[in-house]
Coordinates of C-alpha atoms (C1' of nucleotides) in Angstrom, one line a residue:
Chain A
M255 CA 46.9 -17.2 10.3
D256 CA 46.0 -20.8 11.4
S257 CA 43.1 -22.6 9.7
G258 CA 39.6 -22.7 8.7
K259 CA 38.1 -19.3 7.6
I260 CA 40.7 -16.7 7.9
N261 CA 40.8 -13.2 6.7
Q262 CA 37.3 -12.0 7.9
I263 CA 39.2 -9.4 10.0
H264 CA 36.5 -6.9 9.5
N265 CA 34.4 -9.1 11.9
N266 CA 36.9 -8.4 14.8
I267 CA 36.3 -4.7 14.6
D268 CA 34.3 -3.4 17.6
R269 CA 31.5 -1.2 16.4
V270 CA 31.1 0.6 19.8
I271 CA 34.7 1.8 19.6
H272 CA 34.9 2.2 15.8
E273 CA 32.7 5.3 15.7
P274 CA 34.9 8.3 15.0
V275 CA 33.5 10.5 17.9
R276 CA 33.9 7.6 20.4
L277 CA 37.3 6.9 19.3
A278 CA 38.1 10.5 19.8
I279 CA 36.6 10.4 23.3
L280 CA 38.5 7.2 24.2
K281 CA 41.6 8.7 23.0
I282 CA 41.3 11.8 25.0
L283 CA 40.3 9.7 28.2
S284 CA 43.4 7.5 27.5
L285 CA 45.5 10.6 28.1
A286 CA 43.6 12.7 30.7
K287 CA 42.4 10.3 33.5
E288 CA 39.5 12.7 34.1
V289 CA 37.7 14.8 31.8
D290 CA 34.3 16.7 32.2
F291 CA 31.2 17.1 30.0
K292 CA 32.0 20.8 29.1
F293 CA 35.6 20.0 27.9
L294 CA 34.4 17.1 25.5
L295 CA 31.6 19.3 24.4
T296 CA 33.8 22.2 23.2
T297 CA 36.8 20.2 22.2
L298 CA 34.8 17.9 20.0
G299 CA 32.2 20.5 19.0
L300 CA 29.1 18.2 19.3
T301 CA 25.7 19.1 20.5
K302 CA 25.0 18.1 24.1
G303 CA 22.5 15.4 23.1
N304 CA 24.9 13.8 20.8
L305 CA 27.7 13.8 23.3
A306 CA 25.4 12.5 25.9
T307 CA 24.3 9.6 23.6
H308 CA 27.9 8.7 22.8
I309 CA 28.7 8.9 26.6
N310 CA 25.8 6.6 27.4
K311 CA 26.9 4.1 24.9
L312 CA 30.6 4.1 26.3
E313 CA 29.0 3.7 29.8
A314 CA 26.8 1.0 29.0
T315 CA 29.4 -1.1 27.5
K316 CA 31.6 -0.3 30.6
L317 CA 34.6 1.3 28.8
I318 CA 34.2 4.5 30.7
T319 CA 32.8 5.6 34.1
V320 CA 30.7 8.5 34.9
K321 CA 31.1 10.7 38.1
K322 CA 28.4 13.1 38.7
E323 CA 28.8 15.7 41.6
F324 CA 27.6 19.1 42.5
R325 CA 30.0 22.0 43.0
G326 CA 28.0 24.3 45.2
K327 CA 24.6 23.8 43.5
I328 CA 25.9 23.4 39.9
P329 CA 26.1 19.9 38.6
H330 CA 29.4 18.7 37.3
T331 CA 30.0 15.5 35.4
S332 CA 33.2 13.8 34.6
Y333 CA 34.5 10.7 32.9
S334 CA 37.3 8.3 33.2
I335 CA 38.3 5.3 31.1
T336 CA 38.0 1.9 32.9
N337 CA 40.7 -0.9 32.7
K338 CA 38.3 -2.6 30.6
G339 CA 38.1 0.4 28.3
R340 CA 41.9 0.5 28.0
E341 CA 42.2 -3.0 27.2
Q342 CA 39.5 -2.9 24.4
F343 CA 40.9 0.4 23.1
Q344 CA 44.3 -1.6 22.6
E345 CA 42.6 -4.6 21.3
Y346 CA 40.6 -2.6 18.7
W347 CA 43.8 -1.1 17.5
K348 CA 45.7 -4.3 17.2
N349 CA 42.9 -5.7 15.1
M350 CA 42.8 -2.4 13.0
Q351 CA 46.6 -2.8 12.3
E352 CA 45.8 -5.9 10.2
L353 CA 43.7 -3.6 7.9
A354 CA 46.3 -0.9 7.6
P355 CA 48.5 -0.6 4.7
E356 CA 52.2 -1.7 5.5
Chain B
M401 CA 48.3 21.9 17.1
D402 CA 48.1 25.4 15.7
S403 CA 44.8 27.6 16.1
G404 CA 41.2 28.0 16.3
K405 CA 39.0 24.9 16.6
I406 CA 41.4 22.0 17.0
N407 CA 40.9 18.4 18.0
Q408 CA 37.8 17.7 15.8
I409 CA 39.8 14.8 14.4
H410 CA 36.7 12.5 14.1
N411 CA 35.5 14.9 11.3
N412 CA 38.6 14.1 9.1
I413 CA 37.5 10.3 9.0
D414 CA 36.4 9.3 5.5
R415 CA 33.2 7.3 6.1
V416 CA 33.4 5.5 2.9
I417 CA 36.8 4.1 3.7
H418 CA 35.9 3.7 7.5
E419 CA 33.6 0.8 7.1
P420 CA 35.4 -2.4 8.1
V421 CA 34.3 -4.4 5.0
R422 CA 35.6 -1.7 2.7
L423 CA 38.8 -1.3 4.8
A424 CA 39.4 -5.1 4.3
I425 CA 38.6 -4.7 0.6
L426 CA 41.2 -1.8 0.2
K427 CA 43.8 -3.7 2.2
I428 CA 43.5 -6.7 -0.1
L429 CA 43.5 -4.6 -3.2
S430 CA 46.4 -2.6 -2.1
L431 CA 48.5 -5.8 -2.0
A432 CA 47.3 -7.6 -4.9
K433 CA 46.8 -5.3 -7.8
E434 CA 43.8 -7.4 -9.3
V435 CA 41.3 -9.5 -7.5
D436 CA 38.1 -11.0 -8.6
F437 CA 34.6 -11.1 -7.3
K438 CA 34.8 -14.8 -6.3
F439 CA 37.9 -14.3 -4.3
L440 CA 36.5 -11.3 -2.2
L441 CA 33.3 -13.2 -1.7
T442 CA 34.9 -16.2 -0.2
T443 CA 37.6 -14.4 1.6
L444 CA 35.5 -11.9 3.2
G445 CA 32.5 -14.3 3.8
L446 CA 29.9 -11.9 2.6
T447 CA 26.7 -12.3 0.6
K448 CA 26.9 -11.4 -3.1
G449 CA 24.5 -8.7 -2.8
N450 CA 26.3 -7.0 0.3
L451 CA 29.7 -7.4 -1.5
A452 CA 28.3 -6.0 -4.8
T453 CA 27.0 -2.8 -2.7
H454 CA 30.4 -2.1 -1.0
I455 CA 32.0 -2.5 -4.4
N456 CA 29.6 -0.2 -6.0
K457 CA 30.3 2.4 -3.2
L458 CA 34.1 2.1 -3.7
E459 CA 33.7 2.5 -7.4
A460 CA 31.3 5.3 -7.2
T461 CA 34.0 7.4 -5.1
K462 CA 36.6 6.2 -7.7
L463 CA 38.7 4.4 -5.2
I464 CA 38.7 1.2 -7.3
T465 CA 38.0 0.4 -10.8
V466 CA 35.8 -2.6 -12.1
K467 CA 36.8 -4.7 -15.0
K468 CA 34.1 -6.9 -16.5
E469 CA 35.0 -9.5 -19.2
F470 CA 33.8 -12.8 -20.4
R471 CA 35.9 -15.9 -20.3
G472 CA 34.4 -18.0 -22.8
K473 CA 30.7 -17.1 -22.0
I474 CA 31.1 -16.9 -18.4
P475 CA 31.4 -13.5 -16.8
H476 CA 34.3 -12.6 -14.7
T477 CA 34.6 -9.5 -12.8
S478 CA 37.8 -8.0 -11.2
Y479 CA 38.9 -5.0 -9.3
S480 CA 41.8 -2.9 -8.8
I481 CA 42.6 0.0 -6.5
T482 CA 43.1 3.4 -8.2
N483 CA 45.8 5.9 -7.4
K484 CA 43.3 8.0 -5.8
G485 CA 42.3 5.1 -3.9
R486 CA 45.9 4.4 -2.7
E487 CA 46.2 8.1 -1.7
Q488 CA 43.0 8.2 0.1
F489 CA 43.5 5.0 1.9
Q490 CA 47.0 6.4 3.2
E491 CA 45.5 9.6 4.1
Y492 CA 42.7 7.9 6.0
W493 CA 45.4 6.1 8.1
K494 CA 47.3 9.3 8.7
N495 CA 44.2 10.6 10.2
M496 CA 43.2 7.5 12.2
Q497 CA 46.8 7.4 13.8
E498 CA 45.8 10.7 15.7
L499 CA 43.2 8.7 17.3
A500 CA 45.3 5.8 18.3
P501 CA 46.7 5.3 21.7
E502 CA 50.5 6.3 21.8
Chain C
dC586 C1' 15.7 -33.1 -20.8
dA587 C1' 15.0 -31.2 -16.5
dT588 C1' 17.2 -29.6 -12.6
dA589 C1' 20.6 -27.8 -10.2
dA590 C1' 24.8 -25.0 -9.6
dT591 C1' 27.8 -21.1 -11.1
dA592 C1' 28.7 -16.3 -12.1
dG593 C1' 27.6 -11.7 -10.9
dG594 C1' 24.8 -9.2 -9.7
dT595 C1' 19.8 -5.9 -8.7
dT596 C1' 15.8 -5.0 -5.5
dT597 C1' 13.5 -5.1 -1.5
dG598 C1' 12.9 -5.0 3.2
dT599 C1' 14.6 -4.5 8.0
dA600 C1' 17.0 -3.1 11.8
dG601 C1' 20.3 -0.1 13.8
dT602 C1' 22.3 4.4 14.4
dA603 C1' 24.2 9.2 14.3
dG604 C1' 23.1 13.6 14.8
dA605 C1' 20.1 17.8 15.1
dA606 C1' 16.6 20.1 17.5
dA607 C1' 13.4 20.8 20.9
dC608 C1' 12.3 20.3 25.5
dT609 C1' 13.4 19.6 30.8
dA610 C1' 14.9 21.2 35.3
dG611 C1' 17.4 23.8 38.4
dT612 C1' 20.7 27.8 39.3
dT613 C1' 22.8 32.1 38.4
dT614 C1' 23.7 36.3 36.3
dT615 C1' 21.9 40.8 34.2
Chain D
dA159 C1' 11.7 39.1 34.9
dA160 C1' 14.5 37.3 31.5
dA161 C1' 18.3 35.3 29.7
dA162 C1' 22.2 32.0 30.1
dC163 C1' 24.5 28.0 32.1
dT164 C1' 24.9 23.0 33.5
dA165 C1' 23.7 18.4 32.0
dG166 C1' 21.2 16.1 30.2
dT167 C1' 16.3 13.2 27.8
dT168 C1' 13.2 12.7 24.2
dT169 C1' 11.8 12.9 19.6
dC170 C1' 12.5 12.9 14.9
dT171 C1' 14.9 12.3 10.4
dA172 C1' 18.1 10.5 7.2
dC173 C1' 21.3 7.2 6.2
dT174 C1' 23.3 2.6 5.9
dA175 C1' 24.8 -2.3 6.6
dC176 C1' 23.1 -6.6 5.7
dA177 C1' 20.2 -10.6 4.6
dA178 C1' 17.2 -12.7 1.6
dA179 C1' 14.8 -12.9 -2.6
dC180 C1' 14.8 -12.4 -7.1
dC181 C1' 17.1 -12.2 -12.1
dT182 C1' 19.8 -13.5 -16.4
dA183 C1' 22.7 -16.3 -18.8
dT184 C1' 25.7 -20.4 -19.0
dT185 C1' 27.2 -24.9 -17.8
dA186 C1' 27.5 -29.2 -15.5
dT187 C1' 24.7 -33.5 -13.7
dG188 C1' 21.4 -37.4 -13.1

DNA sequence: CATAATAGGTTTGTAGTAGAAACTAGTTTT
DNA sequence: AAAACTAGTTTCTACTACAAACCTATTATG
């Protein structure tokens, strides 16, 4: 704590990361280094559309990268967390700790 | 990990508590045992309407109690966290830890 | 005395968002 | 030929955070 208007901690919470589904995605990606669409779909139990939307948001904010390839003629999409993503994820939790009970 | 469909951790996150402003309110109430409207208003930097709305939601879910009294003829409102509120707050954080980086 | 400020709201309106469901398109299995 | 799989996009609905305006009563202030 330093000066001026303190304690408005809630304003430091990144809303993109704060959404539970996206927290779960980031958690998984922070462990796995590469994960595909299918895996997230079944692991998280989402609809395809919903998952794709969350993925888009995470990609748009450059927290993850998307790799699309063909395996034979079947599309295969996989995701990785970026360095920025890792940093922001850490930063998010650092801020959240201030709201946690001691 | 035990069986069936695991890893849908995001479904365990209580949306009422998850909202940053309400997290901040619960954090403050978990420390202070009684806090008034004015204090929350200036500390959190919200509009009166917005604060009142969050308070209503926390009261409706019985996470906090509201005490309204008159000091002379001036209204004074203060809030406390309930036992249930304390428990749910702890439970929320227990669930959240599963989404935190290790 | 009028007006502004304080205390603590409620009501209203807007903008953003999560999520489901439907639709798309190519491939592959039955 | 039809159904199922991969990985989506589009559309639609329902909810919600937040600001701003409005409200009621009381107490300073010029």
